[in-house]
Coordinates of C-alpha atoms in Angstrom, one line a residue:
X1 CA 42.7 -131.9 11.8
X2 CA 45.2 -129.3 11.2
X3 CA 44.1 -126.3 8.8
X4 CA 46.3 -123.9 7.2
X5 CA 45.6 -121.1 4.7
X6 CA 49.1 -119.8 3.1
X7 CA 48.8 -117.1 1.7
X8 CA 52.0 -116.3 -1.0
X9 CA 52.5 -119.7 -3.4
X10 CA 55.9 -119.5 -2.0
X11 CA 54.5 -120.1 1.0
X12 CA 52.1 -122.4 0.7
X13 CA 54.5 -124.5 -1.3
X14 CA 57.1 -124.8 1.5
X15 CA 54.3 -125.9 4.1
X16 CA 53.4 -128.4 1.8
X17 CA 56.8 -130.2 1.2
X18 CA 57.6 -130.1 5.0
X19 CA 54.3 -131.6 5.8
X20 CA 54.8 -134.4 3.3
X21 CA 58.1 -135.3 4.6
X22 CA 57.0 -135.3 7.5
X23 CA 54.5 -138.4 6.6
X24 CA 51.2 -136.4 7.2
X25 CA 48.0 -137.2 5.1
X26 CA 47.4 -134.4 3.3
X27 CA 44.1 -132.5 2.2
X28 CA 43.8 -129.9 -0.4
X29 CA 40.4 -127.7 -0.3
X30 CA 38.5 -124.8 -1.8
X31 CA 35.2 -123.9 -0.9
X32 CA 33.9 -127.7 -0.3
X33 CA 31.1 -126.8 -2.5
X34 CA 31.0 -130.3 -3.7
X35 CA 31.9 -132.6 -1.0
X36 CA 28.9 -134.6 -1.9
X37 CA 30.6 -135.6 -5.6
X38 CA 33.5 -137.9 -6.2
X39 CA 34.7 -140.1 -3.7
X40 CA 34.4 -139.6 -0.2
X41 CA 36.8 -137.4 2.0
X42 CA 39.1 -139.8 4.1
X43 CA 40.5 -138.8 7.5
X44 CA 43.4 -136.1 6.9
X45 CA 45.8 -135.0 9.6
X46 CA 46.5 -131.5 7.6
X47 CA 44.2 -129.2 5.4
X48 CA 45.7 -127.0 3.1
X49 CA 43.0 -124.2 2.4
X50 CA 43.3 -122.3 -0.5
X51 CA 41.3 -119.3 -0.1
X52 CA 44.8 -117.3 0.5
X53 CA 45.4 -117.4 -3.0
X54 CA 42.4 -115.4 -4.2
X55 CA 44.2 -113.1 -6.6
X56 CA 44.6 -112.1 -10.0
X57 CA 48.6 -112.8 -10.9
X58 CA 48.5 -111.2 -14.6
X59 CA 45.7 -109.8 -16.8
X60 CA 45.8 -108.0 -20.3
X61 CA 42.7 -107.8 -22.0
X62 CA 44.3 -107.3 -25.4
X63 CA 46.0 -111.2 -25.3
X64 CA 42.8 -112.5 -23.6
X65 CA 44.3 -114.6 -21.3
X66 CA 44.4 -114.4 -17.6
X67 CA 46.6 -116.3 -14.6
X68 CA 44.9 -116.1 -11.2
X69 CA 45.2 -118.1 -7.3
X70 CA 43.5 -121.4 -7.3
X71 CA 41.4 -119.7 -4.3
X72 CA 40.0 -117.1 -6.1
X73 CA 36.0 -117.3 -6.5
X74 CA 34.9 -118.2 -9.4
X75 CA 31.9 -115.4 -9.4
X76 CA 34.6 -112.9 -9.0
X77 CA 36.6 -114.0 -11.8
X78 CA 33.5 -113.8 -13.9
X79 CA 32.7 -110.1 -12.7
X80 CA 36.4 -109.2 -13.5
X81 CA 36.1 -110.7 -16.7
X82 CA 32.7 -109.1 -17.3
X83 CA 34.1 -105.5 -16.7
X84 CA 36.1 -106.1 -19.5
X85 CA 33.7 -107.5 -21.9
X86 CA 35.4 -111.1 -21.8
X87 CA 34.8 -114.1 -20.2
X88 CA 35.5 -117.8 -19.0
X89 CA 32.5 -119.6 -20.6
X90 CA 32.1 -123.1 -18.1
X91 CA 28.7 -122.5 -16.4
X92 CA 30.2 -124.4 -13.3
X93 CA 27.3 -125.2 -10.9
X94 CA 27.7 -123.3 -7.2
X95 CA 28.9 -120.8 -9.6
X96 CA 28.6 -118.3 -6.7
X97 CA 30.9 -120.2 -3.9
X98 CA 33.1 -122.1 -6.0
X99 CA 36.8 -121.6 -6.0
X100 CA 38.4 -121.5 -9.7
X101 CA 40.6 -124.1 -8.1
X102 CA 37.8 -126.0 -7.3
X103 CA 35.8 -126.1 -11.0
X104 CA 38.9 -127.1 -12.6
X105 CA 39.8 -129.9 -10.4
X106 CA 35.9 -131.4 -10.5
X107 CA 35.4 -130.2 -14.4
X108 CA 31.4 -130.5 -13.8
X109 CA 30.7 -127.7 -16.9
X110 CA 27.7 -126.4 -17.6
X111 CA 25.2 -125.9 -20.6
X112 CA 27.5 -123.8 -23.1
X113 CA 29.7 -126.8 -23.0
X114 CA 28.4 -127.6 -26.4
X115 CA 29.7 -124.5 -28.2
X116 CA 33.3 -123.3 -25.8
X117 CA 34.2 -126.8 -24.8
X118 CA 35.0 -128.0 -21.1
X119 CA 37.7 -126.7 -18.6
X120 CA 40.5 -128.6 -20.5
X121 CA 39.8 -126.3 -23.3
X122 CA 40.3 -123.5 -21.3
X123 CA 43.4 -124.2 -18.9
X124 CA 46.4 -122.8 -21.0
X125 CA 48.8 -123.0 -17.7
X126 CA 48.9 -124.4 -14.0
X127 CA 51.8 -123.8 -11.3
X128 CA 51.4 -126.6 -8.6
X129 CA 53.1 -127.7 -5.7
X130 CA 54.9 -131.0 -5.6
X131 CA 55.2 -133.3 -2.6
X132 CA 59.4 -132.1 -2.8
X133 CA 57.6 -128.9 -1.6
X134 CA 58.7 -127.3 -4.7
X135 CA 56.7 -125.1 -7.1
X136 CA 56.3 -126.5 -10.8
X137 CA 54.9 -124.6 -13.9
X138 CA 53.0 -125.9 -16.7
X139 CA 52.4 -124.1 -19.3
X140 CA 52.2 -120.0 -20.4
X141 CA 50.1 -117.0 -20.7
X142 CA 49.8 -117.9 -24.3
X143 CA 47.0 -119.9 -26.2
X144 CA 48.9 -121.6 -28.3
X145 CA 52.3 -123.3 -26.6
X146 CA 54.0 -126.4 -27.1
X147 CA 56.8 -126.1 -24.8
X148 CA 57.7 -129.2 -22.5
X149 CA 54.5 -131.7 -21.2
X150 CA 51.3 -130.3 -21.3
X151 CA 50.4 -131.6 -17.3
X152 CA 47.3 -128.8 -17.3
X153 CA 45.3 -131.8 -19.0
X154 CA 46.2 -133.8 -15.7
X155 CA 45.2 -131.6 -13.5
X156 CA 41.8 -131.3 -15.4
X157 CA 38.9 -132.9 -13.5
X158 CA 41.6 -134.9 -10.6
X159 CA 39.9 -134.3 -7.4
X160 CA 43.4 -132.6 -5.9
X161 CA 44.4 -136.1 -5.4
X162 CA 47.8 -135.6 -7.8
X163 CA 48.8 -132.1 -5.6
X164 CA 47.7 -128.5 -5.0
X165 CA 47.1 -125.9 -8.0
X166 CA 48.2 -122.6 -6.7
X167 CA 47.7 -120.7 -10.0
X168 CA 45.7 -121.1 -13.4
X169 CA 46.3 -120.0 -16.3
X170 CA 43.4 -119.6 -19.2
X171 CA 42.4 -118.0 -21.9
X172 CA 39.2 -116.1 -22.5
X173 CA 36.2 -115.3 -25.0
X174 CA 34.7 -112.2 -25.7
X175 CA 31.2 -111.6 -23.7
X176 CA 28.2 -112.4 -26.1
X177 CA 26.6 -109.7 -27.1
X178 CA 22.8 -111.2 -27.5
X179 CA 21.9 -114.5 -27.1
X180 CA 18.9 -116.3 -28.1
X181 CA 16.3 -118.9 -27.2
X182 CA 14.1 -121.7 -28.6
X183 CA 11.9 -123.5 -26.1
X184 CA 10.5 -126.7 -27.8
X185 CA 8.5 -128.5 -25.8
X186 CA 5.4 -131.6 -25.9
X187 CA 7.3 -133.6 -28.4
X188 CA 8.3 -137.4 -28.5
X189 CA 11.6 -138.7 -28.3
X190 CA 11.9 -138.7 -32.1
X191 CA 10.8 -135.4 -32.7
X192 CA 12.9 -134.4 -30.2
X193 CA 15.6 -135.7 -32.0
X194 CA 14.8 -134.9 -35.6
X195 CA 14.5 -130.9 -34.0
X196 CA 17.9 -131.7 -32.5
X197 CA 19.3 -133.4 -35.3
X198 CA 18.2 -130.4 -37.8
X199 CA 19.7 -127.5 -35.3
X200 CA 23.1 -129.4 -35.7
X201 CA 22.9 -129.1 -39.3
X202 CA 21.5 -126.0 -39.3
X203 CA 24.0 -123.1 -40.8
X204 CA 24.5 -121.4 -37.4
X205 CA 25.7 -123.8 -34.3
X206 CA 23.8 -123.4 -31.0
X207 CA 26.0 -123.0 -28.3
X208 CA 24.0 -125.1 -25.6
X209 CA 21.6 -127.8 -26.4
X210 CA 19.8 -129.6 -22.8
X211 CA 16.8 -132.0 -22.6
X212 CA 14.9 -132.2 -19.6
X213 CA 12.1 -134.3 -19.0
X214 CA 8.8 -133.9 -17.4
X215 CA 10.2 -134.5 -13.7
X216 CA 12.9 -132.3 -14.0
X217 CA 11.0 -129.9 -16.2
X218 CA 9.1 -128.9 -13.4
X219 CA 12.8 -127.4 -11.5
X220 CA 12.5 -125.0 -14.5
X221 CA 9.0 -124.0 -14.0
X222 CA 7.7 -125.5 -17.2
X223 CA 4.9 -127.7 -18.0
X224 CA 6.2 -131.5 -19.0
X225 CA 9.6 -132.1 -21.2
X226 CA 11.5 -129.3 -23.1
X227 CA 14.4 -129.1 -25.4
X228 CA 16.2 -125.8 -25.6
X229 CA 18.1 -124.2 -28.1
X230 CA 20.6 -121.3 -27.4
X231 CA 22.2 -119.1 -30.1
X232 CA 24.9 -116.2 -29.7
X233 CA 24.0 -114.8 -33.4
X234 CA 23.0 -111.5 -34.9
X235 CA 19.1 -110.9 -34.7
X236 CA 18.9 -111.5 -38.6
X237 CA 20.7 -114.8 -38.7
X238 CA 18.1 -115.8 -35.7
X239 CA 14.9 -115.1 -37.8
X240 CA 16.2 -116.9 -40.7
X241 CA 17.3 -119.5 -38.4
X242 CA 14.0 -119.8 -36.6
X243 CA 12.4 -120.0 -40.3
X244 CA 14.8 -123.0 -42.0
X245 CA 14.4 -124.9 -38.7
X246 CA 10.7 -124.6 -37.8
X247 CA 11.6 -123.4 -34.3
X248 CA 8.7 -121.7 -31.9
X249 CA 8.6 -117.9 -31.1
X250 CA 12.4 -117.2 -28.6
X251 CA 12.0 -117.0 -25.2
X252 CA 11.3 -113.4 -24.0
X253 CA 15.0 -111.9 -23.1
X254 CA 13.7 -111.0 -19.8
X255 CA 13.7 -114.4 -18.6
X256 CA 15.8 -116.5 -20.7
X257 CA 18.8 -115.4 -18.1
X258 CA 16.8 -117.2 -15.5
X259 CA 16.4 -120.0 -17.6
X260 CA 19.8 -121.0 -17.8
X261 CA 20.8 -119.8 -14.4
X262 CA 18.6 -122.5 -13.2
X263 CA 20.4 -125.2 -15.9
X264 CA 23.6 -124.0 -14.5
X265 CA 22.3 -124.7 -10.9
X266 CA 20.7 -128.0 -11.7
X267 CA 23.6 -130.1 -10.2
X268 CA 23.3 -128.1 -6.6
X269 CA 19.6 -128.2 -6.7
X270 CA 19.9 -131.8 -6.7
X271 CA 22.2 -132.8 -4.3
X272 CA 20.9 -130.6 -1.7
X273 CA 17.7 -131.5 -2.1
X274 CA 17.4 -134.9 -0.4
X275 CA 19.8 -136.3 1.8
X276 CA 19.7 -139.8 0.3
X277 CA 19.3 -138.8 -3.2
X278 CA 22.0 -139.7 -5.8
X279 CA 23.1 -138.1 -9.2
X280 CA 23.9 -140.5 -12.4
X281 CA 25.9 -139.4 -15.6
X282 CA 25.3 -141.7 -18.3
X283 CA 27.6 -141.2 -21.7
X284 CA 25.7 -142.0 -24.7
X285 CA 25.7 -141.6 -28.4
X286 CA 23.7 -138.8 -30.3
X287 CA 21.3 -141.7 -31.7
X288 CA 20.1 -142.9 -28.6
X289 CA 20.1 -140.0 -26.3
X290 CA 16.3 -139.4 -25.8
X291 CA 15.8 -142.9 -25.6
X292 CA 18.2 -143.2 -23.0
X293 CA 16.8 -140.4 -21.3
X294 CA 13.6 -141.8 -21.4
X295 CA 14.3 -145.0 -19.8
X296 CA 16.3 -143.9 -16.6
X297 CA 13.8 -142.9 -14.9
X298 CA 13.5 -139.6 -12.3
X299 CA 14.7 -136.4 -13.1
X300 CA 16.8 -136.1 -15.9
X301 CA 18.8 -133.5 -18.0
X302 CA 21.2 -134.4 -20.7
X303 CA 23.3 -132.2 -22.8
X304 CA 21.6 -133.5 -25.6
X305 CA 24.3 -132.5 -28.3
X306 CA 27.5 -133.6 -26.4
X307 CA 26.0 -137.0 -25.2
X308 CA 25.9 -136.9 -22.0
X309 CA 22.8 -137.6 -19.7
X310 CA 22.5 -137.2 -16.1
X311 CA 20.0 -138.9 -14.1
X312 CA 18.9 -137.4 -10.0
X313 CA 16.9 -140.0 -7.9
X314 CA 15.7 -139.5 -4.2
X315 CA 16.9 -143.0 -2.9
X316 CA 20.4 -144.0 -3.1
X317 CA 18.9 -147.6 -3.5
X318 CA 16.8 -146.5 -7.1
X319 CA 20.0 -145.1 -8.4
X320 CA 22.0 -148.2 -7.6
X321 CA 19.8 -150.5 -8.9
X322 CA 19.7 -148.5 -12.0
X323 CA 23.6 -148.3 -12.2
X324 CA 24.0 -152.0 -12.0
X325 CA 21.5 -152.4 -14.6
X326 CA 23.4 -150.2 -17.1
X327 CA 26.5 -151.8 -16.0
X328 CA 25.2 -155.0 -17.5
X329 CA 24.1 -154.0 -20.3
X330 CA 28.2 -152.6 -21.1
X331 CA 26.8 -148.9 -20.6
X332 CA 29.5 -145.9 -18.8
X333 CA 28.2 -144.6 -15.8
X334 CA 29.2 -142.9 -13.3
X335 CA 27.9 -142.1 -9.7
X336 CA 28.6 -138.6 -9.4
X337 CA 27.2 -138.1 -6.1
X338 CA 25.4 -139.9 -3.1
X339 CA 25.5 -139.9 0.1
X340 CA 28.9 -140.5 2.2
X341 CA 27.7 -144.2 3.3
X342 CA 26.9 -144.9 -0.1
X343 CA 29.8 -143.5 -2.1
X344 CA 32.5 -145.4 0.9
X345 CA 30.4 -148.9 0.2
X346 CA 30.3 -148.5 -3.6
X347 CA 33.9 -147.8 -3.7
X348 CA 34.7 -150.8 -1.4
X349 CA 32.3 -153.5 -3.7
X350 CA 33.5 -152.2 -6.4
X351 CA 36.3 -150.4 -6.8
X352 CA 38.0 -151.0 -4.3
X353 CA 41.2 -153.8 -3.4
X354 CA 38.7 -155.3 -1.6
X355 CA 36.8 -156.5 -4.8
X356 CA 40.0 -158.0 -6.7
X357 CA 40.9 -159.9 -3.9
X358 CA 37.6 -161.9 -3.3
X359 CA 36.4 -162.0 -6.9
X360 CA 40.1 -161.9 -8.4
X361 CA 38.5 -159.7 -11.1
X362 CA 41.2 -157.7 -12.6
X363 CA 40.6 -153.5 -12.2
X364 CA 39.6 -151.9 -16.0
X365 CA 42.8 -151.5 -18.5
X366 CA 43.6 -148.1 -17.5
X367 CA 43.7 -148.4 -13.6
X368 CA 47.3 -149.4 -14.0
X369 CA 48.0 -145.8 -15.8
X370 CA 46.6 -144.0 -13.3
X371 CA 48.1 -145.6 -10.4
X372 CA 51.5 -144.6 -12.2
X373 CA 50.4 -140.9 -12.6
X374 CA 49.4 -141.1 -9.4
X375 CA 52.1 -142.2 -7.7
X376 CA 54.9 -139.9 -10.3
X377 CA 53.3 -136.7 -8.0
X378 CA 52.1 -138.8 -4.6
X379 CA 54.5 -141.6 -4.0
X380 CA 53.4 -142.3 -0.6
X381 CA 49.8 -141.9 -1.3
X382 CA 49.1 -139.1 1.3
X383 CA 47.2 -136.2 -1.0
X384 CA 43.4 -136.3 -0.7
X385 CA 43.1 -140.2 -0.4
X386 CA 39.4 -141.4 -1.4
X387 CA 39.2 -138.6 -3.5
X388 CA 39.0 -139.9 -6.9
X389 CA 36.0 -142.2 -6.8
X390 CA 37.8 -144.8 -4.6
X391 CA 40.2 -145.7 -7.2
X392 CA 43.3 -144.5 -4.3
X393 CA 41.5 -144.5 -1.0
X394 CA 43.8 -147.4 0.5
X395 CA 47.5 -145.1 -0.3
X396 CA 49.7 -147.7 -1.7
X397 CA 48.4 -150.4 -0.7
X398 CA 47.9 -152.0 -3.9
X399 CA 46.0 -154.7 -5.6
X400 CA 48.2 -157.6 -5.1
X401 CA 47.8 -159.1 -8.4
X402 CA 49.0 -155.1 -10.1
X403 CA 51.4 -155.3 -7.3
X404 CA 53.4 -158.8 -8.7
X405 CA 53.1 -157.8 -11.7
X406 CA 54.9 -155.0 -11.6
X407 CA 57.4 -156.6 -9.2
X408 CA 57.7 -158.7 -12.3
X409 CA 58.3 -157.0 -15.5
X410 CA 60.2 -154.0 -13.8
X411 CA 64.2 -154.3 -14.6
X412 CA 66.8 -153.4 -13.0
X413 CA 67.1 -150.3 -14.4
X414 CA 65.1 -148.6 -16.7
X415 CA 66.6 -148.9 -20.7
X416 CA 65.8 -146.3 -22.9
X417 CA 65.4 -148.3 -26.8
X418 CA 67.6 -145.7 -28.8
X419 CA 70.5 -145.7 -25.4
X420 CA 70.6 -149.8 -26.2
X421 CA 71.2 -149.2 -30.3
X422 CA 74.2 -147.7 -29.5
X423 CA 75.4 -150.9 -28.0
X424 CA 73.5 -153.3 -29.9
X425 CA 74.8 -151.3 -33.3
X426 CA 78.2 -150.4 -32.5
X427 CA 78.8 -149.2 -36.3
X428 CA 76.0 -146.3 -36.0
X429 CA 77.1 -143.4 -34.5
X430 CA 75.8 -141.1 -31.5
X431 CA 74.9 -137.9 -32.4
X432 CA 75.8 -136.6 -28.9
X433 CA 74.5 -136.2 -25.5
X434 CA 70.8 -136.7 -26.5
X435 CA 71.4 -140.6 -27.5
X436 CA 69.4 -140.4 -30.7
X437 CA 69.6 -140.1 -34.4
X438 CA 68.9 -137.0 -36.6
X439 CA 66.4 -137.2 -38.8
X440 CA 68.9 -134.8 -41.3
X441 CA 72.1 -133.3 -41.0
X442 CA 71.8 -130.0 -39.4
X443 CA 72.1 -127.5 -42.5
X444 CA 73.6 -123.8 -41.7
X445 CA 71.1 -121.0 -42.4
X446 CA 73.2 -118.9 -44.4
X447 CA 73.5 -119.4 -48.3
X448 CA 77.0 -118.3 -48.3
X449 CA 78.2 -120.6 -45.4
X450 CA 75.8 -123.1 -47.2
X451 CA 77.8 -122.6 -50.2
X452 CA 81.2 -122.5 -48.2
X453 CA 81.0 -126.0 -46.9
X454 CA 79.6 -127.3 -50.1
X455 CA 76.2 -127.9 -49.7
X456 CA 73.8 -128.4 -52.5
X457 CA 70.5 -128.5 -53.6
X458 CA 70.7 -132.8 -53.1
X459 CA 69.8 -133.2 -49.1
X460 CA 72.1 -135.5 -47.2
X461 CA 69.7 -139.3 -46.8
X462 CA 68.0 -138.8 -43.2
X463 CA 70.3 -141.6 -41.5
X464 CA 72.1 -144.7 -41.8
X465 CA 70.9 -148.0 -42.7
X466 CA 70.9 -150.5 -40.2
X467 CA 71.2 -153.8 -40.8
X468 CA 71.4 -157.4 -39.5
X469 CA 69.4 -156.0 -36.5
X470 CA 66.1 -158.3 -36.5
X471 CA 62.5 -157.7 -35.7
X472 CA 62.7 -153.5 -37.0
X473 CA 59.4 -151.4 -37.2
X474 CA 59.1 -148.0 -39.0
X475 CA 63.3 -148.0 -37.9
X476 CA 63.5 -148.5 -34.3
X477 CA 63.7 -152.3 -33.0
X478 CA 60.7 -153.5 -30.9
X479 CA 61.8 -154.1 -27.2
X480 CA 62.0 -158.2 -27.5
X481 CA 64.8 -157.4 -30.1
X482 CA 66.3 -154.9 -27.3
X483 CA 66.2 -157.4 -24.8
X484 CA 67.6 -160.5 -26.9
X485 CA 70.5 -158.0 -28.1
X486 CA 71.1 -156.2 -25.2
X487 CA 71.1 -158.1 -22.2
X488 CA 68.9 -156.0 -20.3
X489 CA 64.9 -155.7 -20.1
X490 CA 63.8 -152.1 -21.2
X491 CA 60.9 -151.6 -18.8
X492 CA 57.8 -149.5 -18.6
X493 CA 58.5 -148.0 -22.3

């Protein structure tokens, strides 16, 4: 396998494009800290390495926000953010070899998920690379924009498998002054929850809530099952926190750092662990969390107020069995990592073309959306194949049965519904090159022009009435109607 490191996005951009055109299957990688999660790596004739692009593009401190290369470490980010009192709250595990490149393609967040929100809160911009080898820009160095699509979102937790990020964009929090600790531990499950349940309610939100049980417990250095509460509030709020709530004495500062360094690492500490083991993530309601947890089984730590549970075993076998089980029961989970062997034959039974063409079983509603994102930024199917849990290990080669069907309801060209009014309606009129309506007349800004062309305080009606035109919802004809008047199928819309 071929491995390159460009160093300029320019660069790295124009190596891309020529390898694509050239057919190659492509790789994209950071620090392969997680190799072990998602679906497995398939063969690749070139790797793009992103490590060239460790840099910091455009920092103010005043605007908190900051763009930097997809290959810059995520610990040095942190220590650059640090310096200036800020920071990029996401507690990614392999905090300290992980590529900021890398934490936003996987999105695995860590315990302050519950109060700063995951990666796609974060990402306010993302230049990528395209397989036309040229470089695309999503985004700005603001918080707040609404220009064009927001693609950051897509990029959020892909795998690489929809093309390289060369630069990130995000915006930043201030550091936390003081943070706090409650330790509540040798409870049941419905204490657990009615402590839970009362800090959610409480006057000041925690900003990480995490359940571990005995097994797991014992990672942390405590004695059986724990719950623990962390606040970022002044010490006055704390004490009449800790009083309304009925919490324990905090955690001694000295060590509470260590505490949640080790939540933070409690993904890595897992997978490297055994070689056969396997990691779970079961999504859950707030109700019936603790039960849940209760009943997987090994060593388990949930995010106990964002609903999610995850679930490490040291057999692949245990955690299957225990996936197939919740499967059946209608429960979401999710393999997060295994072993190669295991993650290639999971994705084959399951996921796999394999599996819809023995069974015939159809793929889950919103396959057929992905496959077109997928193939709108990889139309050959070349980028990191395997990647994403299976889901696009084989290129395109596609399920037959998704295959017909879109052989079958795709047109011969693609009709946009307000283009076919204009020839369906002939008496409404275009309003130019945009082929649509306006929702008002444009009005000039300026009383006295306003006044000039005799414009008064009675608004023009928003647009024309349109009738005799059958099968209309909220204005705009459904696309059987399009079809029956037009001629032509409108297709994918």
């Amino acid at each position: 396998m071929d491995l390159r490191t460009p160093t300029s996005t320019n660069e790295f951009a124009q190596a891309w494009g020529n390898a694509y055109r050239q057919g190659a299957r492509l790789r994209v990688r950071g620090a392969d800290t997680k190799l072990r999660f998602a679906g497995p790596v398939a063969e690749a004739d070139i790797a793009f390495d992103t490590s060239g692009l460790s840099f910091i593009g455009e920092y103010d401190p005043r605007d908190l926000t900051i763009r930097v290369g997809a290959g810059m470490p995520f610990a040095d980010l942190a220590e650059t953010l640090k310096a200036e009192g800020q920071m990029l709250p996401l507690d990614p595990p392999f905090h300290e070899g992980a590529t900021v490149g890398g934490v936003v393609a996987a999105n695995l967040c860590g315990p302050r998920r519950r109060g700063y929100g995951t990666a796609r809160d974060f990402v306010i911009g993302v230049e990528f690379a395209d397989w036309r080898g040229r470089l695309v820009q999503s985004g700005a160095m603001v918080a707040k924009n609404v220009a064009g699509y927001d693609l950051n979102k897509l990029f959020v937790g892909s795998w690489g498998v929809l093309g390289p990020m060369l630069t990130l964009n995000f915006r930043v929090s201030p550091l936390e002054r003081q943070t706090t600790t409650f330790l509540v531990q040798g409870r049941t499950e419905a204490e657990y929850r009615a402590v839970r349940d009362r800090a959610l309610r409480g006057f000041a939100q925690p900003i990480a809530v995490d359940y571990v049980n005995a097994t797991a417990g014992e990672l942390l250095r405590l004695n059986g099952s724990a719950l623990l509460l962390r606040y970022a509030n002044a010490p006055a709020v704390i004490e009449r926190l800790r009083a309304s709530l009925d919490l324990p004495e905090a955690v001694d500062p000295e060590l509470e750092p260590y505490l949640w360094l080790r939540l933070r690492e409690w993904f890595h500490h897992q997978v490297t662990g055994y070689a056969d083991g396997a990691l779970l993530q079961l999504s859950t309601v707030h109700s019936r969390l603790f039960a849940d947890a209760a009943s997987l089984g090994g060593r388990v730590m949930a995010r106990a107020a964002s609903g999610v549970i995850y679930a490490s075993y040291r057999d692949s076998e245990t955690a299957l069995e225990t996936m197939r089980f919740l499967e059946r029961q209608g429960r979401t989970v999710t393999l997060l990592s295994a072993s190669e062997p295991v993650r290639e034959s999971l994705a084959a039974r399951t996921l796999g073309a394999e599996r819809a063409a023995r069974t015939g079983t159809p793929m889950p509603g919103d396959f057929a959306l992905m496959e077109k994102v997928k193939a709108h930024f990889d139309p050959q199917g070349l980028v990191n194949r395997g990647r994403l849990h299976g889901w696009f290990r084989n290129g395109h080669e596609r399920i037959p049965h998704l295959a017909s069907h879109r052989a079958e309801t795709r047109g011969p060209r693609r009709v946009r519904p307000l283009r076919a009014l204009f020839e369906c309606v002939p008496h409404v009129s275009r309003t130019g090159s945009g082929n649509g309506f306006t929702a008002r007349a444009h009005l000039p800004d300026d009383p006295g022009e306003r006044r000039a062309r005799g414009v008064g305080r009675e608004l023009p009606k928003p647009h024309r009435t349109m009738p005799g035109l059958p099968r209309m919802r909220d204005g705009v004809p459904l696309r059987s109607a399009l079809r029956a008047a037009g001629g032509s199928r409108a297709g994918g819309y």
